[in-house]
mmCIF file of C-alpha atoms and ligand atoms in Angstrom:
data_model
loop_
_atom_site.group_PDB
_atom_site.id
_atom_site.type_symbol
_atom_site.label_atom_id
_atom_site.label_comp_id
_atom_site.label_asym_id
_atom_site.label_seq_id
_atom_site.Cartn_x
_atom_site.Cartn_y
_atom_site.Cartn_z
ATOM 1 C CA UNK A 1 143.254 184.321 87.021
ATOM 2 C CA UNK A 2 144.691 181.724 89.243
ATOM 3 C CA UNK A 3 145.548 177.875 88.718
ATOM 4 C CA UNK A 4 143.363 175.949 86.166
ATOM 5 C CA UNK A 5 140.874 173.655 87.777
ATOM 6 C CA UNK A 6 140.406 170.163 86.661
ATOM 7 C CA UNK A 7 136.300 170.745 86.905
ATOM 8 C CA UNK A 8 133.760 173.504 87.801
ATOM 9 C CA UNK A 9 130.361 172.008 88.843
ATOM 10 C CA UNK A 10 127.829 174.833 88.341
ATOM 11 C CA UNK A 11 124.705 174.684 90.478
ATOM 12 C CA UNK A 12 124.202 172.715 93.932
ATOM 13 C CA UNK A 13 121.034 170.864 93.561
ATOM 14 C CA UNK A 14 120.816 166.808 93.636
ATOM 15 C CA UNK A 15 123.556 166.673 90.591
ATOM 16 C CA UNK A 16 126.012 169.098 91.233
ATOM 17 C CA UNK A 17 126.479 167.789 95.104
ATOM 18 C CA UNK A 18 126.738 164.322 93.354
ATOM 19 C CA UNK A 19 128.818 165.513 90.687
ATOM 20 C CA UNK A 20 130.876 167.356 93.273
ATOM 21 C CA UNK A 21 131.282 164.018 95.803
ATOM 22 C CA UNK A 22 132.189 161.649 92.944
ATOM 23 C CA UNK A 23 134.379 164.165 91.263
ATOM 24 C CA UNK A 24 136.086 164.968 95.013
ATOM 25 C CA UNK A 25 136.870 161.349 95.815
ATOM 26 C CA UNK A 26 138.085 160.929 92.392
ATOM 27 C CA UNK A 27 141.025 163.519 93.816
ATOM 28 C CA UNK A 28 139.596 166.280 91.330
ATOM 29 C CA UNK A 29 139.357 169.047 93.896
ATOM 30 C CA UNK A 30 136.528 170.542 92.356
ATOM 31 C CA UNK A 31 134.867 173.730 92.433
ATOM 32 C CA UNK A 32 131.256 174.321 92.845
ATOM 33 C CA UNK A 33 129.565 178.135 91.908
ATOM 34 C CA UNK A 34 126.549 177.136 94.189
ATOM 35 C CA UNK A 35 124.412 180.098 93.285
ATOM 36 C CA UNK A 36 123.420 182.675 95.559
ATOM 37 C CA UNK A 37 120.687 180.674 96.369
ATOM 38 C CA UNK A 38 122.065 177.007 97.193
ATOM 39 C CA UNK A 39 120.174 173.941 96.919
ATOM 40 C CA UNK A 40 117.949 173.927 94.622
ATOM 41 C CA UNK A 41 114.074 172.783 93.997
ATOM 42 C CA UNK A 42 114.408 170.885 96.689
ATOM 43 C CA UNK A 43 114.876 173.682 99.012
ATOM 44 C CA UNK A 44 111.367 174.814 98.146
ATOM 45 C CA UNK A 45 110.110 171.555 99.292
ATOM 46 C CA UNK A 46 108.904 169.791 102.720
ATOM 47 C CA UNK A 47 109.016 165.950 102.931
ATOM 48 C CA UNK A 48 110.597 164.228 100.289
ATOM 49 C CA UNK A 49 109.464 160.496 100.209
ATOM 50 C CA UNK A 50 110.677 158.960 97.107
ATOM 51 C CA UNK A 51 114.297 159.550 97.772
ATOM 52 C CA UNK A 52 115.956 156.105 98.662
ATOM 53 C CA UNK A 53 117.691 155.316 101.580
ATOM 54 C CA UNK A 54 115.215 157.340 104.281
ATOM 55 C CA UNK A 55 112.394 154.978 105.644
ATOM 56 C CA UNK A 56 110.248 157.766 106.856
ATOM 57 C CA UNK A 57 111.488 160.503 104.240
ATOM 58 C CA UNK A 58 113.442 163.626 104.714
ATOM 59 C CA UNK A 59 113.025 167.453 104.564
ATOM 60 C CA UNK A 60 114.089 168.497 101.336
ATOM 61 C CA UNK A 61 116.816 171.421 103.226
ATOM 62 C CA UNK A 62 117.735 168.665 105.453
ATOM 63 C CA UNK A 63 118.853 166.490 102.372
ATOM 64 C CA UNK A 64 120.371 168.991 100.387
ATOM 65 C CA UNK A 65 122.415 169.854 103.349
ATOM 66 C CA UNK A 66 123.514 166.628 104.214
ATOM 67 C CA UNK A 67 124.469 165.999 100.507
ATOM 68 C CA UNK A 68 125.902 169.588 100.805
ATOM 69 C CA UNK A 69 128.345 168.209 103.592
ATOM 70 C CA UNK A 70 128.775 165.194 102.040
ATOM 71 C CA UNK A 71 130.772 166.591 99.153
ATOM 72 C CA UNK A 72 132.696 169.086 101.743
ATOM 73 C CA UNK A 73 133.599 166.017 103.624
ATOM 74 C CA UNK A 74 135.905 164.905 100.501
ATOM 75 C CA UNK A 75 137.271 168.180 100.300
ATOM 76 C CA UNK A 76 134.833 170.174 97.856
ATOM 77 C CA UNK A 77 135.557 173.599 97.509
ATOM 78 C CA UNK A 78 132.216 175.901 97.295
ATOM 79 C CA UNK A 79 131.469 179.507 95.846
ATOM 80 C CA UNK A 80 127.707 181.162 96.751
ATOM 81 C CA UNK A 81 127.708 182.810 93.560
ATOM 82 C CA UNK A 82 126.350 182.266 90.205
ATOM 83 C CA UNK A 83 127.924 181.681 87.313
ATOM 84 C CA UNK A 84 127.587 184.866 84.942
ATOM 85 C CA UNK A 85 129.418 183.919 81.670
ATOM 86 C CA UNK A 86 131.036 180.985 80.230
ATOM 87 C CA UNK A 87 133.672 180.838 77.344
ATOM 88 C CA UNK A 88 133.293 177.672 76.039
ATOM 89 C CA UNK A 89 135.204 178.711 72.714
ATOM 90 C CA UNK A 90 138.677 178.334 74.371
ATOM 91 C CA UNK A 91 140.584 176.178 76.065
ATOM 92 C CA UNK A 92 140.407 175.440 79.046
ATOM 93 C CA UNK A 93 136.804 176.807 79.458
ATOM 94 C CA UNK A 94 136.469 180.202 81.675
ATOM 95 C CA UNK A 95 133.803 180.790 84.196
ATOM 96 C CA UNK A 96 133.044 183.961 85.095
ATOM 97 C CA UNK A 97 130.899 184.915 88.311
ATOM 98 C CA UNK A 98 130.590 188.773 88.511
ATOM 99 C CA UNK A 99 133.953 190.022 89.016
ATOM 100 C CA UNK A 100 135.851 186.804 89.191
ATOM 101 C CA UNK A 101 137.194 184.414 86.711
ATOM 102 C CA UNK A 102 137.895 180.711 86.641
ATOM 103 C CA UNK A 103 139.361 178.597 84.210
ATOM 104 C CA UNK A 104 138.936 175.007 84.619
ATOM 105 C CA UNK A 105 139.253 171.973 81.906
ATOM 106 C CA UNK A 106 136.016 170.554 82.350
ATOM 107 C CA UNK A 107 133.126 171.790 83.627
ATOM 108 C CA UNK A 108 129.742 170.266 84.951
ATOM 109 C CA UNK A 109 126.593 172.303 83.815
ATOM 110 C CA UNK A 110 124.148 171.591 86.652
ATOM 111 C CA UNK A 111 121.883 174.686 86.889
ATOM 112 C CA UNK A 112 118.669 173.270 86.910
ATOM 113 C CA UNK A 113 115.528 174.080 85.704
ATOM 114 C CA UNK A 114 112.848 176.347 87.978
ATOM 115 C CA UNK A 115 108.951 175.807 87.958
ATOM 116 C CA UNK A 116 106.861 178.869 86.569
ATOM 117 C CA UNK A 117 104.740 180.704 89.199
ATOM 118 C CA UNK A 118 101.759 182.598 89.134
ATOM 119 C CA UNK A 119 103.350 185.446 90.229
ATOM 120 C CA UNK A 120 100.495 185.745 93.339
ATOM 121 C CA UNK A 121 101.766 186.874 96.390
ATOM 122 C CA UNK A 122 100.027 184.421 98.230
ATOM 123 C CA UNK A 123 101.497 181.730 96.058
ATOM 124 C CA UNK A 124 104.945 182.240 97.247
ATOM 125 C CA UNK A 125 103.988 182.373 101.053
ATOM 126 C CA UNK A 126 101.894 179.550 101.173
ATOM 127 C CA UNK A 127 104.590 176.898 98.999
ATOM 128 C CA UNK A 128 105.234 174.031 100.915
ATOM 129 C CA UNK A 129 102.504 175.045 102.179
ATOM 130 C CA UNK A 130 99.541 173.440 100.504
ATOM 131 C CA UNK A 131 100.956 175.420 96.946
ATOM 132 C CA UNK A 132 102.881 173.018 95.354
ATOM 133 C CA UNK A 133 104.867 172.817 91.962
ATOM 134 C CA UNK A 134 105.645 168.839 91.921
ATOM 135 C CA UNK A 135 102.749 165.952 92.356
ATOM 136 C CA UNK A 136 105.121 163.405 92.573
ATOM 137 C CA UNK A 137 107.035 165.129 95.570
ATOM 138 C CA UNK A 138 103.789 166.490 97.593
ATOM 139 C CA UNK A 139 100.457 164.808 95.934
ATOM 140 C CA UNK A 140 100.680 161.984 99.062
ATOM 141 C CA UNK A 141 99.895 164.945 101.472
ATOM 142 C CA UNK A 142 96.382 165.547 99.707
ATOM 143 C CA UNK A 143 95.038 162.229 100.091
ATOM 144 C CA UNK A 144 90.999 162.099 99.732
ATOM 145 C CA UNK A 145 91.613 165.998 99.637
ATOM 146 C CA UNK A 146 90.429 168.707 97.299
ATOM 147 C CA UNK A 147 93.147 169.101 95.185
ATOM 148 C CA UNK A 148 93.552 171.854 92.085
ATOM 149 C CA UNK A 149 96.266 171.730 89.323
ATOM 150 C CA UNK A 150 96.764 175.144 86.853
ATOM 151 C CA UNK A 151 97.818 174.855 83.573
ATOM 152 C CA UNK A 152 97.166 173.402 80.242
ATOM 153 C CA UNK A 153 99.784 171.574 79.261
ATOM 154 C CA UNK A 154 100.830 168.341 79.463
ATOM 155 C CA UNK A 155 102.684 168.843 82.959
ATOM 156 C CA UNK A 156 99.013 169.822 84.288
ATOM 157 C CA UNK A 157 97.359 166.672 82.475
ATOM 158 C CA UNK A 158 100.275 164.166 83.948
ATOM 159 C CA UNK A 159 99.982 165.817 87.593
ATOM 160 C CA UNK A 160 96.452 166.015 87.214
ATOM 161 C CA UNK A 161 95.882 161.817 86.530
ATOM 162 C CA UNK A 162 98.213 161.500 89.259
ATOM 163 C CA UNK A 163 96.423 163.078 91.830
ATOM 164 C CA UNK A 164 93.479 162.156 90.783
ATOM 165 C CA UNK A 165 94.858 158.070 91.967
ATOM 166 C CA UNK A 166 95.307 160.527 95.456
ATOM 167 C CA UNK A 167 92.101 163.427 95.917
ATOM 168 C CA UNK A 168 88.690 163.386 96.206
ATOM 169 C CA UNK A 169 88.337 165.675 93.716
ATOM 170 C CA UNK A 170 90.786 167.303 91.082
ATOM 171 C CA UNK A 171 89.933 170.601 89.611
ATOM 172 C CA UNK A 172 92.179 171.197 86.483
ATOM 173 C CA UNK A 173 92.080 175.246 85.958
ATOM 174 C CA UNK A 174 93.353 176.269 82.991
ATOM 175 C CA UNK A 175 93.049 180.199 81.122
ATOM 176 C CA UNK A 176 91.742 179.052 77.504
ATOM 177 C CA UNK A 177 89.094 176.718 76.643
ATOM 178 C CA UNK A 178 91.092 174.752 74.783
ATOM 179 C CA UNK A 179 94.141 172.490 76.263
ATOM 180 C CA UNK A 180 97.597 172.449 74.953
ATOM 181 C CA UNK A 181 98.479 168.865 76.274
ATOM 182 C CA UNK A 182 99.053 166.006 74.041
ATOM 183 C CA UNK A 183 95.859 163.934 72.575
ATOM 184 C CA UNK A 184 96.323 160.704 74.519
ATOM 185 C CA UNK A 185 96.609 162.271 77.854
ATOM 186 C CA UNK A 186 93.656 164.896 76.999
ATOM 187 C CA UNK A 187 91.402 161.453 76.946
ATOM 188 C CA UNK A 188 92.872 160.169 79.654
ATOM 189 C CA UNK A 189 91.642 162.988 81.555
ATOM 190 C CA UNK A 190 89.010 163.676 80.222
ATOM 191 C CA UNK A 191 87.651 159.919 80.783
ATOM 192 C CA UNK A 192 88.985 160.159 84.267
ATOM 193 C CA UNK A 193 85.588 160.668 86.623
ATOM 194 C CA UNK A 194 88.006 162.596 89.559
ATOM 195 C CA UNK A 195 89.197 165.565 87.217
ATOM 196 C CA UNK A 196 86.942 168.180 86.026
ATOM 197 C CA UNK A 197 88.014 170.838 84.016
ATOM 198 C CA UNK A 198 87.566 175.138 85.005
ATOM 199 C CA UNK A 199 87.789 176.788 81.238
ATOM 200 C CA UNK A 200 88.907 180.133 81.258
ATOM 201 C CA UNK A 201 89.763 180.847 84.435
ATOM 202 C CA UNK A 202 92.323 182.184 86.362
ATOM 203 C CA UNK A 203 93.505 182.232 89.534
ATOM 204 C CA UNK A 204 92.837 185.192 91.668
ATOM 205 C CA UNK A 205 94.186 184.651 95.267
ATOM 206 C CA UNK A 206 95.228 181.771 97.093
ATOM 207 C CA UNK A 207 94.071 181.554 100.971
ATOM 208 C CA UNK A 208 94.923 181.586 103.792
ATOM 209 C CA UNK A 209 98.215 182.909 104.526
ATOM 210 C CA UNK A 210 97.515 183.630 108.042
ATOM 211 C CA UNK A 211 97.130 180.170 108.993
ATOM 212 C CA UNK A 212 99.753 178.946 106.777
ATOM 213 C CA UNK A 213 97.958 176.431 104.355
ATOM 214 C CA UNK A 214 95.425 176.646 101.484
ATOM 215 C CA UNK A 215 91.867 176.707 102.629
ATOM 216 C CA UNK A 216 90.398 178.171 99.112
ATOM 217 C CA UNK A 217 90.904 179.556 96.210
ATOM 218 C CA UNK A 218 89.419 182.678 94.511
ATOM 219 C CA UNK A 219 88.880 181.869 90.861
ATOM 220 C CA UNK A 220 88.455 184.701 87.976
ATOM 221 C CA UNK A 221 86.659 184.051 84.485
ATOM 222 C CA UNK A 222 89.359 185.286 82.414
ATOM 223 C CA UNK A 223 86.783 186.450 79.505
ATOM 224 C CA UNK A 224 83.764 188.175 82.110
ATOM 225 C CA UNK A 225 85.959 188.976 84.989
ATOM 226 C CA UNK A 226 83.259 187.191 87.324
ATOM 227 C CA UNK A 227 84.867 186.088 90.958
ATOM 228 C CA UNK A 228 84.035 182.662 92.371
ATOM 229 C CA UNK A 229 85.262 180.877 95.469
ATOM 230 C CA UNK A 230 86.414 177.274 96.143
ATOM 231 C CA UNK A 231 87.402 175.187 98.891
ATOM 232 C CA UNK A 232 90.935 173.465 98.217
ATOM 233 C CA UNK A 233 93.307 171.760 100.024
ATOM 234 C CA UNK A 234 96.322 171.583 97.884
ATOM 235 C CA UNK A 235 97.432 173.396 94.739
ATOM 236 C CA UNK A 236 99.460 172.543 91.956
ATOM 237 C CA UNK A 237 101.133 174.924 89.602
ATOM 238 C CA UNK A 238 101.809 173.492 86.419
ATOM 239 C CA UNK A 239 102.397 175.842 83.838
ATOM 240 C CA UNK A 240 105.969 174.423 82.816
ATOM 241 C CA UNK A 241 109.405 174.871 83.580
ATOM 242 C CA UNK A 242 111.926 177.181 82.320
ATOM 243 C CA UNK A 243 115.501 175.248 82.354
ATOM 244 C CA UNK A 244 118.259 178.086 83.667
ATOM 245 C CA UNK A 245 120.558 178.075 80.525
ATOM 246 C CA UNK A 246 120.384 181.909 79.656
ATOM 247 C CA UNK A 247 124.541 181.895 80.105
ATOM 248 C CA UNK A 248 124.969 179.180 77.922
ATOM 249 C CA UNK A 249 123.121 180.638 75.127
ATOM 250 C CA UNK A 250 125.628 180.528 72.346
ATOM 251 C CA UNK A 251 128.069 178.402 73.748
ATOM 252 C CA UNK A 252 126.994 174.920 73.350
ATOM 253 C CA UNK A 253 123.879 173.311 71.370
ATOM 254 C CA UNK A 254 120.463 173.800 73.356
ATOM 255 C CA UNK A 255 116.766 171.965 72.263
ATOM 256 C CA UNK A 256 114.352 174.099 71.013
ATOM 257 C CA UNK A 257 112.720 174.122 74.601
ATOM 258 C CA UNK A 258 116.042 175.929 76.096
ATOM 259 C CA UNK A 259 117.410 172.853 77.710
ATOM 260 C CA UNK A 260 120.985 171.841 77.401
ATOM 261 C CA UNK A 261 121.460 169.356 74.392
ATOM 262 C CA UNK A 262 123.671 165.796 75.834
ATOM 263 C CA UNK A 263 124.255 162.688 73.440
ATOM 264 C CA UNK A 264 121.683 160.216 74.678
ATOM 265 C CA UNK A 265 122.784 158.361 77.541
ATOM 266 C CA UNK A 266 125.108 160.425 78.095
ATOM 267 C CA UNK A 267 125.992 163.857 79.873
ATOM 268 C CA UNK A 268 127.766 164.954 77.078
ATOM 269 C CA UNK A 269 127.058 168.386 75.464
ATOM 270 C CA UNK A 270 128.008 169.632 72.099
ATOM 271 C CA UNK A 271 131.360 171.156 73.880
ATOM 272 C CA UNK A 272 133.801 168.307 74.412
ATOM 273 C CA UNK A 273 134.809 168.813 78.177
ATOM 274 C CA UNK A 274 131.712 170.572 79.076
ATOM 275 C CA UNK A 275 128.676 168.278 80.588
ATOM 276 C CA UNK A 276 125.103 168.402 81.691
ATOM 277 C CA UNK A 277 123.522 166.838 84.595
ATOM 278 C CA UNK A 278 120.154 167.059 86.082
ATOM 279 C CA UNK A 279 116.991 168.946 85.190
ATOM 280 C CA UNK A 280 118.944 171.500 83.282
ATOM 281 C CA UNK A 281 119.059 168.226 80.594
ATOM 282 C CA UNK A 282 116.226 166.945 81.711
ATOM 283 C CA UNK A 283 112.558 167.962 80.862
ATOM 284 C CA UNK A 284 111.263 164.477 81.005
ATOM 285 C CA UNK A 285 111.667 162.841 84.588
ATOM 286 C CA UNK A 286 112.754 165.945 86.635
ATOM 287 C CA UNK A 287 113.265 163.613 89.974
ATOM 288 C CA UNK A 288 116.244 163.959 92.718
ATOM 289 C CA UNK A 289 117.489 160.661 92.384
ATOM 290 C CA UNK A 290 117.714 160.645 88.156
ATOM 291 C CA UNK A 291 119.248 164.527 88.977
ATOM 292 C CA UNK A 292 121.734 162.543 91.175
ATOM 293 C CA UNK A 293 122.370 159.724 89.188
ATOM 294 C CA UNK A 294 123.156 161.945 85.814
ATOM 295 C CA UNK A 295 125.513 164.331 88.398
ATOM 296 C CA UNK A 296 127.724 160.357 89.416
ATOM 297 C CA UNK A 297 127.642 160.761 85.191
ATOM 298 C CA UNK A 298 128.964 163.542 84.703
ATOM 299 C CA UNK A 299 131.596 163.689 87.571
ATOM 300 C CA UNK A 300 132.440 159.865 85.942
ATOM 301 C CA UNK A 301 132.869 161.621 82.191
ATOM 302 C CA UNK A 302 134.728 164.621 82.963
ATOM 303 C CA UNK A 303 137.504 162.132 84.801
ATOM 304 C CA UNK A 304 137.345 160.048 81.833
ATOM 305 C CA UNK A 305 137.861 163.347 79.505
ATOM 306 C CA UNK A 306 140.556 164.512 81.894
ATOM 307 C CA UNK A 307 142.548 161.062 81.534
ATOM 308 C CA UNK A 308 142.440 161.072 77.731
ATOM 309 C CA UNK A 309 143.243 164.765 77.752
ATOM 310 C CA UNK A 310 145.414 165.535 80.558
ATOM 311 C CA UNK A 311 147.795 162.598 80.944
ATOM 312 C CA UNK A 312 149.651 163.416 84.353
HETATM 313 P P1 NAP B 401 103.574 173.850 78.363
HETATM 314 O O1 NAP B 401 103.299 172.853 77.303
HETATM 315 O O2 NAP B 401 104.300 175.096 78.015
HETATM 316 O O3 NAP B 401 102.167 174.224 79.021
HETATM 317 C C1 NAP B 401 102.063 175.217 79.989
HETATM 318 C C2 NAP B 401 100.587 175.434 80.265
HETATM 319 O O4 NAP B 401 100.467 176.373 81.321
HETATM 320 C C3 NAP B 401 99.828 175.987 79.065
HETATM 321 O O5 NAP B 401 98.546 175.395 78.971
HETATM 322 C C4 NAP B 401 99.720 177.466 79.384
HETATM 323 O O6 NAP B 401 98.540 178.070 78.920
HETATM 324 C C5 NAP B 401 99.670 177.475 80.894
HETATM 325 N N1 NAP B 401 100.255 178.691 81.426
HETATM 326 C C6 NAP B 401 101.487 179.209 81.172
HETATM 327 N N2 NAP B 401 101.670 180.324 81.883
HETATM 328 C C7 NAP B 401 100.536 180.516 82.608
HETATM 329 C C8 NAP B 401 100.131 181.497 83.530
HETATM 330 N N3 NAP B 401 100.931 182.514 83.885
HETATM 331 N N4 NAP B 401 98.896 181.399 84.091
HETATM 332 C C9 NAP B 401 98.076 180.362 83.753
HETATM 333 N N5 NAP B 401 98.412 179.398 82.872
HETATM 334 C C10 NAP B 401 99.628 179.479 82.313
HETATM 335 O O7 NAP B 401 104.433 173.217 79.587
HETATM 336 P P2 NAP B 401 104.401 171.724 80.172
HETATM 337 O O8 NAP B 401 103.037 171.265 80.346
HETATM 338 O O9 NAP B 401 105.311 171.754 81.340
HETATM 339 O O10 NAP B 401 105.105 170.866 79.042
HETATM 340 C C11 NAP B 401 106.412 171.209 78.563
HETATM 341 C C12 NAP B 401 106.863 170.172 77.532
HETATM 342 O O11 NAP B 401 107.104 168.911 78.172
HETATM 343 C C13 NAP B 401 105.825 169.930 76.461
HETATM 344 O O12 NAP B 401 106.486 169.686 75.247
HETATM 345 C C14 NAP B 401 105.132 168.689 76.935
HETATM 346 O O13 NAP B 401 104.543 167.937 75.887
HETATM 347 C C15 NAP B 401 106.279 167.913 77.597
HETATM 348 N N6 NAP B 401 105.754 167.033 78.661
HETATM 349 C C16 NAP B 401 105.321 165.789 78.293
HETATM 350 C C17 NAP B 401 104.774 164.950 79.246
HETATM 351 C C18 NAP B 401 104.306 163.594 78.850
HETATM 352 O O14 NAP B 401 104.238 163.321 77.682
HETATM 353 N N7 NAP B 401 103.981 162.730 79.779
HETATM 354 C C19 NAP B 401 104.651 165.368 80.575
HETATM 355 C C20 NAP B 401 105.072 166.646 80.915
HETATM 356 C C21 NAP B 401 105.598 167.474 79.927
HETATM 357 P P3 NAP B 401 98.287 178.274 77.339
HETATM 358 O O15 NAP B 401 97.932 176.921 76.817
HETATM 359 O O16 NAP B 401 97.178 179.258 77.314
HETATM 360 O O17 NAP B 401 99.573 178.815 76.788
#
């Protein structure tokens, strides 16, 4: 194993580039296990509008790469692979990815969180697309559109109210005839004269990959098997998020919902040294800029840590 880091950021979305330029400047030389897959959500995404400091927006690739170069820029060091286990018990804290090892005294647990598909071919082809797994990132694009949202959940209820301030018409499909979301925002919807409910359906295909957007949707009764079509412009998939925490199982304190456990208003875990930034903490606001913000936190409380535990 070679020289023990000061910090490991794992993951390379929104938080771990922030982590990574705050902790860089701070003359930290961090390390960053991007994942195979760099990025992020965001990657996933066209036009991101909410993110300050771009009057007309930006590309979601187009950001994470300039954030990406950002943190090179102050000397970042980065690794495309994943992180495959974690010691936490010992110090410092190891980091494995396949073959290689890494021991570091802090580390930055920025991992994320990934939206649940359907699992339809034409779902993946046709994401950015007019298939969409975030209102708040893509709704604006549907304006006076026909808009759909799937799931049952709160997620579906909260994307659905927000569309429906966007659409002409919001369709809220969900498998069961019975919702799982919370009371108050059940009414809300219910009361709302834009969203009509589908009961027990499911979806069947999304079209039309050929010209690259969503024309329609083909719609199957989940207890009669019946097939029905409908014109829609955008989709939404809401059927939750799964946080990506597997390799921490065990090692620090998760909720019961998988996500990383941090001392409110803090990034702190239940592992002295080790913090969480970003959605992989965060099942609440799930944005870019509070990912960022909590990745300036942790890169600010692993320094911290490091001063009061590793005087020079
Ligand atoms: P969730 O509560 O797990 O709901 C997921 C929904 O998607 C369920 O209705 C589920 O159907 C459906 N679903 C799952 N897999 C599906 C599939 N393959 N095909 C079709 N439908 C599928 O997830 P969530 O809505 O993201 O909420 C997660 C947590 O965050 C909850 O505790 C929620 O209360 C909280 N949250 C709160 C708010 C708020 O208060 N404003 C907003 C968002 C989230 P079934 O019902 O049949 O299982």
């Amino acid at each position: 194993m070679a020289t023990t880091r000061k910090v490991i950021i794992l993951g390379s979305g929104p938080a771990g580039y922030t982590a990574a330029i705050y902790a860089a400047r701070a003359n930290l030389a961090p390390l960053v296990l991007t994942g195979v897959q760099s990025g992020g959500q965001l990657m996933l995404t066209t036009l991101v509008e909410n993110y300050p400091g771009f009057v007309e927006g930006i590309q979601g690739p187009e950001l994470m790469e300039t954030m990406r170069k950002q943190a090179e820029h102050f000397g970042t060091e980065m690794i495309a692979e994943d992180a495959t286990a974690v010691d936490f018990s010992r110090r410092p804290f190891v980091v494995r990815a396949g073959e290689q090892a890494f021991e570091s005294h802090t580390v930055v647990i920025a991992t994320g969180a990934s939206a649940k598909l359907l699992g339809l071919p034409a779902e993946s082809k046709l994401m950015g697309r007019g298939v969409s797994t975030c209102a708040t990132c893509d709704g604006f694009f549907f304006k006076d559109q026909n808009i759909m949202v799937v799931g049952g959940g709160d997620s579906a209820l909260e994307e659905a109210l927000y569309l429906a301030r966007l659409g002409r018409r919001v369709d809220v499909v969900h498998r069961r005839d019975s919702l799982r979301g919370s009371k108050i925002m059940q009414e809300r919807a219910f009361k709302n004269p834009k969203i009509e409910f589908i009961w027990d359906t499911v979806l069947d295909d999304i079209r039309d990959v050929d010209q690259g957007k969503v024309t329609s949707v083909r719609l199957k009764h989940a207890k009669t098997g019946a097939l029905t079509e409908r014109p829609v412009d955008g989709l939404f998939v809401a059927i939750g998020h799964q946080p990506n925490t597997q390799v921490f199982r065990g090692q620090l304190e998760l909720l019961p919902n998988d996500y990383i456990k941090v001392k409110p208003g803090t990034t702190q875990t239940s592992v002295p040294g080790v913090f969480a930034a970003g959605d992989v903490q965060d099942h609440t606001y799930r944005q870019a800029v509070t990912a960022a913000g909590t990745g300036c936190m942790a890169a600010l409380e692993a320094e911290r840590y490091l001063e009061a535990t590793q005087p020079h």
